[in-house]
XYZ file of C-alpha atoms in Angstrom:
203
model
C 33.581 -35.100 -126.633
C 34.395 -32.337 -124.306
C 36.178 -29.484 -125.949
C 39.084 -27.632 -124.137
C 36.896 -24.650 -123.962
C 34.261 -26.716 -122.099
C 37.086 -27.873 -119.868
C 38.594 -24.413 -118.805
C 34.709 -22.961 -118.253
C 33.947 -26.264 -115.826
C 37.515 -25.922 -113.904
C 36.354 -22.095 -113.790
C 33.164 -22.674 -112.259
C 34.846 -25.317 -109.807
C 36.994 -22.347 -108.665
C 34.547 -19.795 -108.577
C 32.037 -21.942 -106.393
C 34.414 -23.394 -103.947
C 36.937 -20.537 -103.557
C 34.787 -17.681 -104.608
C 37.107 -16.257 -107.541
C 35.498 -13.766 -109.797
C 34.984 -15.146 -113.438
C 38.435 -13.617 -115.017
C 40.714 -15.062 -112.478
C 38.933 -18.209 -112.325
C 39.006 -18.618 -116.168
C 43.039 -17.856 -116.189
C 43.811 -20.142 -113.484
C 41.745 -23.008 -114.933
C 43.536 -22.298 -118.075
C 47.180 -22.713 -116.328
C 45.723 -25.855 -114.537
C 45.014 -27.388 -117.809
C 48.337 -26.430 -119.498
C 46.772 -23.548 -121.467
C 48.540 -20.500 -119.682
C 47.701 -17.928 -122.193
C 44.904 -15.535 -121.524
C 44.161 -14.871 -124.569
C 43.815 -18.290 -125.695
C 41.268 -18.974 -128.762
C 39.897 -21.587 -126.670
C 39.088 -19.259 -123.426
C 35.574 -19.382 -122.748
C 33.286 -16.004 -122.501
C 31.711 -15.250 -119.149
C 28.363 -16.643 -120.453
C 29.761 -20.177 -120.858
C 31.297 -19.854 -117.204
C 28.313 -18.841 -115.514
C 26.292 -21.637 -117.449
C 28.901 -23.992 -116.007
C 28.634 -22.492 -112.555
C 24.706 -23.217 -112.700
C 25.299 -26.591 -113.661
C 28.347 -27.006 -110.682
C 25.587 -25.706 -108.422
C 22.669 -28.011 -109.285
C 24.916 -31.015 -109.072
C 26.974 -30.262 -106.115
C 25.717 -27.471 -103.899
C 21.654 -28.136 -104.418
C 20.860 -28.643 -100.665
C 22.543 -25.283 -99.409
C 23.234 -22.674 -102.431
C 19.534 -21.506 -102.145
C 19.655 -20.746 -98.648
C 22.880 -18.983 -99.019
C 21.793 -16.925 -102.146
C 18.596 -15.806 -100.144
C 20.993 -14.758 -96.952
C 23.192 -12.479 -99.510
C 20.325 -11.374 -101.136
C 19.025 -10.261 -97.520
C 22.314 -8.281 -97.001
C 21.808 -6.686 -100.619
C 18.213 -5.403 -99.784
C 19.290 -3.987 -96.396
C 21.913 -1.853 -97.917
C 19.832 -0.830 -101.073
C 17.188 0.243 -98.602
C 20.086 2.319 -96.339
C 21.347 3.826 -99.314
C 18.382 4.444 -101.371
C 18.707 7.857 -102.272
C 21.873 7.198 -104.510
C 19.901 4.857 -106.464
C 21.339 1.531 -105.752
C 21.557 -1.501 -108.170
C 22.365 -4.952 -107.529
C 25.016 -6.709 -109.702
C 26.900 -10.008 -109.746
C 26.316 -13.217 -108.694
C 23.869 -12.597 -106.123
C 21.565 -10.655 -108.573
C 22.139 -13.557 -111.170
C 21.437 -16.393 -108.751
C 24.833 -17.847 -108.825
C 26.017 -16.842 -105.555
C 27.154 -18.908 -102.435
C 28.502 -18.122 -99.046
C 31.639 -17.130 -100.774
C 30.336 -14.365 -103.060
C 30.371 -10.686 -101.922
C 27.290 -8.166 -102.403
C 27.894 -5.771 -105.318
C 25.825 -2.834 -105.484
C 26.457 0.128 -107.821
C 25.276 3.747 -106.876
C 24.395 6.212 -109.151
C 25.357 9.338 -107.659
C 25.053 13.170 -108.439
C 28.194 13.860 -106.263
C 30.672 11.138 -106.523
C 31.442 11.721 -102.754
C 27.883 11.696 -101.375
C 27.420 8.203 -100.709
C 31.249 8.345 -98.893
C 30.009 10.947 -96.446
C 26.826 9.242 -96.225
C 28.943 6.236 -94.575
C 30.998 8.340 -92.492
C 27.669 9.920 -91.330
C 26.223 6.631 -89.796
C 29.640 5.615 -88.354
C 30.288 2.713 -90.745
C 34.004 1.535 -91.502
C 34.965 0.981 -95.010
C 37.742 0.822 -97.390
C 38.534 2.557 -100.676
C 39.743 0.996 -103.723
C 39.129 1.755 -107.633
C 37.927 -0.126 -110.889
C 37.479 1.094 -114.643
C 34.034 2.379 -114.783
C 31.853 2.468 -118.246
C 33.538 5.329 -119.688
C 36.834 3.859 -119.327
C 37.880 6.247 -116.514
C 38.832 5.185 -112.326
C 35.973 5.160 -110.218
C 35.756 4.533 -106.694
C 34.733 1.301 -104.790
C 33.882 1.540 -101.313
C 33.814 -1.918 -99.051
C 32.674 -2.714 -95.911
C 31.738 -6.091 -94.086
C 28.020 -6.791 -92.773
C 27.435 -9.010 -90.489
C 25.219 -11.822 -91.562
C 22.883 -13.905 -89.211
C 21.723 -16.093 -91.524
C 25.192 -17.069 -92.441
C 26.793 -16.824 -88.959
C 29.522 -14.517 -90.767
C 30.194 -11.390 -91.908
C 29.478 -10.732 -95.773
C 31.725 -8.110 -98.035
C 29.720 -5.582 -99.522
C 31.349 -3.748 -102.541
C 29.744 -0.102 -103.735
C 30.606 1.281 -107.069
C 30.439 4.841 -107.201
C 29.043 5.832 -110.652
C 27.496 9.018 -111.931
C 23.968 9.384 -111.980
C 23.935 9.738 -116.244
C 25.677 5.946 -116.250
C 21.968 4.729 -115.318
C 21.163 5.032 -118.800
C 21.008 1.860 -120.148
C 21.975 -0.082 -117.241
C 19.127 -2.217 -117.606
C 19.680 -3.561 -121.171
C 19.403 -7.466 -121.143
C 21.976 -9.766 -122.716
C 21.754 -12.600 -125.026
C 19.885 -14.707 -122.712
C 17.654 -11.921 -122.140
C 19.139 -11.290 -118.570
C 19.657 -8.124 -116.979
C 23.178 -7.522 -115.577
C 21.465 -5.604 -112.734
C 18.533 -4.592 -111.046
C 16.923 -2.180 -108.382
C 15.470 -2.912 -104.829
C 11.925 -3.199 -106.578
C 13.507 -6.238 -108.826
C 15.410 -7.876 -106.142
C 12.612 -8.013 -104.077
C 10.408 -9.725 -107.172
C 13.512 -12.179 -107.344
C 13.351 -13.208 -103.805
C 9.494 -13.409 -103.559
C 9.321 -15.687 -106.781
C 12.369 -17.856 -105.086
C 10.581 -18.288 -101.760
C 7.054 -18.966 -103.659
C 8.896 -21.844 -105.657
C 10.484 -23.152 -102.229
C 6.898 -23.162 -100.698
C 5.406 -26.911 -100.692
Protein backbone atom coordinates (compact mmCIF):
# COMPACT_ATOMS: atom_id res chain seq x y z
CA UNK A 1 0.00 0.00 0.00
CA UNK A 2 1.34 3.45 -0.95
CA UNK A 3 1.96 5.77 1.98
CA UNK A 4 1.10 9.46 1.96
CA UNK A 5 4.81 10.27 1.92
CA UNK A 6 5.24 8.19 -1.24
CA UNK A 7 2.20 9.85 -2.81
CA UNK A 8 3.61 13.31 -2.14
CA UNK A 9 7.00 12.25 -3.53
CA UNK A 10 5.41 10.86 -6.70
CA UNK A 11 3.25 13.96 -7.20
CA UNK A 12 6.26 16.22 -6.58
CA UNK A 13 8.32 14.22 -9.08
CA UNK A 14 5.71 14.81 -11.77
CA UNK A 15 5.83 18.57 -11.09
CA UNK A 16 9.63 18.56 -11.21
CA UNK A 17 9.72 16.79 -14.57
CA UNK A 18 6.68 18.29 -16.28
CA UNK A 19 6.88 21.87 -14.97
CA UNK A 20 10.53 22.25 -14.05
CA UNK A 21 9.88 23.04 -10.37
CA UNK A 22 12.64 22.77 -7.79
CA UNK A 23 12.18 20.09 -5.14
CA UNK A 24 11.03 22.40 -2.33
CA UNK A 25 8.22 24.13 -4.22
CA UNK A 26 7.24 20.84 -5.86
CA UNK A 27 6.84 19.13 -2.48
CA UNK A 28 4.80 21.96 -1.04
CA UNK A 29 2.49 22.12 -4.04
CA UNK A 30 2.11 18.34 -4.15
CA UNK A 31 1.16 18.33 -0.47
CA UNK A 32 -1.43 21.05 -1.07
CA UNK A 33 -2.84 19.21 -4.09
CA UNK A 34 -3.24 16.11 -1.94
CA UNK A 35 -4.93 18.08 0.83
CA UNK A 36 -1.88 18.11 3.08
CA UNK A 37 -0.89 21.73 3.07
CA UNK A 38 1.41 21.84 6.10
CA UNK A 39 4.98 22.12 4.81
CA UNK A 40 6.27 20.66 8.09
CA UNK A 41 4.01 17.65 7.94
CA UNK A 42 5.66 14.44 9.16
CA UNK A 43 4.53 12.92 5.85
CA UNK A 44 6.64 15.32 3.78
CA UNK A 45 9.28 13.34 1.85
CA UNK A 46 12.93 14.35 1.95
CA UNK A 47 14.78 15.36 -1.21
CA UNK A 48 16.32 11.92 -1.65
CA UNK A 49 12.85 10.38 -1.79
CA UNK A 50 11.76 12.94 -4.38
CA UNK A 51 14.87 12.33 -6.44
CA UNK A 52 14.19 8.58 -6.42
CA UNK A 53 10.63 9.30 -7.58
CA UNK A 54 11.94 11.62 -10.30
CA UNK A 55 14.26 8.90 -11.59
CA UNK A 56 11.38 6.44 -11.66
CA UNK A 57 9.12 8.94 -13.47
CA UNK A 58 11.82 9.61 -16.04
CA UNK A 59 12.38 5.91 -16.68
CA UNK A 60 8.67 5.31 -17.25
CA UNK A 61 7.57 8.43 -19.14
CA UNK A 62 10.68 10.11 -20.57
CA UNK A 63 13.11 7.33 -21.46
CA UNK A 64 13.06 8.27 -25.16
CA UNK A 65 13.76 11.99 -24.70
CA UNK A 66 15.47 12.68 -21.37
CA UNK A 67 18.95 11.27 -22.10
CA UNK A 68 19.42 13.56 -25.12
CA UNK A 69 18.08 16.56 -23.20
CA UNK A 70 20.44 15.81 -20.30
CA UNK A 71 23.39 15.52 -22.71
CA UNK A 72 22.51 18.90 -24.25
CA UNK A 73 22.34 20.58 -20.84
CA UNK A 74 25.63 19.02 -19.79
CA UNK A 75 27.14 20.43 -22.97
CA UNK A 76 25.98 23.91 -21.93
CA UNK A 77 27.41 23.35 -18.46
CA UNK A 78 30.77 22.25 -19.86
CA UNK A 79 30.88 25.32 -22.13
CA UNK A 80 30.47 27.71 -19.22
CA UNK A 81 32.78 25.74 -16.95
CA UNK A 82 35.48 26.11 -19.61
CA UNK A 83 34.77 29.82 -19.99
CA UNK A 84 34.89 30.39 -16.22
CA UNK A 85 37.66 27.90 -15.38
CA UNK A 86 39.59 30.48 -13.34
CA UNK A 87 36.76 30.52 -10.79
CA UNK A 88 36.90 26.77 -10.04
CA UNK A 89 33.38 26.04 -11.35
CA UNK A 90 31.45 23.05 -10.01
CA UNK A 91 28.21 21.76 -11.49
CA UNK A 92 25.37 20.91 -9.12
CA UNK A 93 21.66 20.21 -9.27
CA UNK A 94 19.73 18.01 -11.70
CA UNK A 95 22.21 18.40 -14.57
CA UNK A 96 24.98 16.95 -12.39
CA UNK A 97 22.79 14.29 -10.77
CA UNK A 98 21.44 13.10 -14.12
CA UNK A 99 17.74 13.91 -13.64
CA UNK A 100 17.55 17.07 -15.77
CA UNK A 101 15.16 17.62 -18.67
CA UNK A 102 14.86 20.50 -21.15
CA UNK A 103 12.96 22.46 -18.48
CA UNK A 104 15.90 22.34 -16.06
CA UNK A 105 18.39 25.13 -15.49
CA UNK A 106 22.15 24.67 -15.28
CA UNK A 107 23.45 25.43 -11.77
CA UNK A 108 27.14 26.25 -11.43
CA UNK A 109 28.93 27.17 -8.23
CA UNK A 110 31.97 29.43 -8.59
CA UNK A 111 34.59 29.51 -5.83
CA UNK A 112 36.17 32.95 -6.03
CA UNK A 113 38.97 34.77 -4.23
CA UNK A 114 37.08 38.00 -4.93
CA UNK A 115 33.28 37.81 -4.93
CA UNK A 116 33.02 40.44 -7.69
CA UNK A 117 35.60 38.91 -10.04
CA UNK A 118 33.17 36.56 -11.80
CA UNK A 119 30.73 39.40 -12.39
CA UNK A 120 33.52 41.51 -13.88
CA UNK A 121 34.45 38.60 -16.15
CA UNK A 122 30.91 38.52 -17.53
CA UNK A 123 30.96 42.28 -18.08
CA UNK A 124 34.28 41.98 -19.94
CA UNK A 125 32.70 39.32 -22.19
CA UNK A 126 29.67 41.52 -22.85
CA UNK A 127 27.34 38.95 -21.30
CA UNK A 128 23.90 40.12 -20.17
CA UNK A 129 22.99 38.80 -16.73
CA UNK A 130 20.73 39.40 -13.76
CA UNK A 131 21.71 39.37 -10.10
CA UNK A 132 19.82 37.64 -7.30
CA UNK A 133 20.80 36.03 -4.02
CA UNK A 134 20.40 32.83 -2.01
CA UNK A 135 21.52 31.70 1.42
CA UNK A 136 25.05 30.35 1.17
CA UNK A 137 26.82 27.57 3.08
CA UNK A 138 27.63 29.98 5.93
CA UNK A 139 23.97 30.99 6.23
CA UNK A 140 24.77 34.37 4.72
CA UNK A 141 23.36 35.78 1.45
CA UNK A 142 25.50 35.11 -1.62
CA UNK A 143 25.06 36.48 -5.12
CA UNK A 144 23.55 34.40 -7.91
CA UNK A 145 24.14 35.59 -11.47
CA UNK A 146 21.71 34.30 -14.11
CA UNK A 147 22.16 34.35 -17.86
CA UNK A 148 20.63 32.76 -20.94
CA UNK A 149 22.64 30.48 -23.21
CA UNK A 150 21.30 29.41 -26.57
CA UNK A 151 21.37 25.62 -26.89
CA UNK A 152 21.36 24.40 -30.47
CA UNK A 153 20.59 20.80 -29.51
CA UNK A 154 17.41 21.87 -27.73
CA UNK A 155 16.57 24.70 -30.10
CA UNK A 156 15.95 27.13 -27.25
CA UNK A 157 17.81 29.12 -24.59
CA UNK A 158 18.88 27.50 -21.33
CA UNK A 159 19.09 29.42 -18.06
CA UNK A 160 22.48 29.23 -16.35
CA UNK A 161 22.75 30.17 -12.67
CA UNK A 162 26.16 31.09 -11.26
CA UNK A 163 26.29 31.00 -7.45
CA UNK A 164 29.24 33.04 -6.18
CA UNK A 165 30.96 31.38 -3.23
CA UNK A 166 34.16 32.01 -1.31
CA UNK A 167 37.22 29.97 -2.25
CA UNK A 168 37.29 28.53 1.29
CA UNK A 169 33.80 27.07 0.76
CA UNK A 170 35.33 24.57 -1.66
CA UNK A 171 36.54 22.51 1.28
CA UNK A 172 34.24 19.57 1.74
CA UNK A 173 32.25 20.43 -1.38
CA UNK A 174 32.76 16.95 -2.85
CA UNK A 175 31.52 14.94 0.13
CA UNK A 176 29.24 12.07 -0.82
CA UNK A 177 25.65 11.66 0.39
CA UNK A 178 23.99 8.62 1.98
CA UNK A 179 23.78 6.94 -1.44
CA UNK A 180 27.45 7.53 -2.14
CA UNK A 181 26.69 10.26 -4.67
CA UNK A 182 28.25 13.72 -4.75
CA UNK A 183 26.16 16.87 -4.84
CA UNK A 184 28.49 18.59 -7.31
CA UNK A 185 31.48 18.00 -9.53
CA UNK A 186 34.20 19.85 -11.43
CA UNK A 187 34.73 19.90 -15.19
CA UNK A 188 36.83 16.74 -15.17
CA UNK A 189 34.07 14.94 -13.29
CA UNK A 190 31.44 16.21 -15.71
CA UNK A 191 33.47 15.03 -18.69
CA UNK A 192 33.74 11.57 -17.13
CA UNK A 193 29.96 11.46 -16.76
CA UNK A 194 29.48 12.56 -20.35
CA UNK A 195 31.91 9.91 -21.59
CA UNK A 196 30.27 7.18 -19.51
CA UNK A 197 26.82 8.14 -20.79
CA UNK A 198 27.88 8.27 -24.44
CA UNK A 199 29.59 4.89 -24.07
CA UNK A 200 26.40 3.35 -22.66
CA UNK A 201 24.40 4.75 -25.57
CA UNK A 202 26.78 3.31 -28.17
CA UNK A 203 25.48 -0.01 -29.57
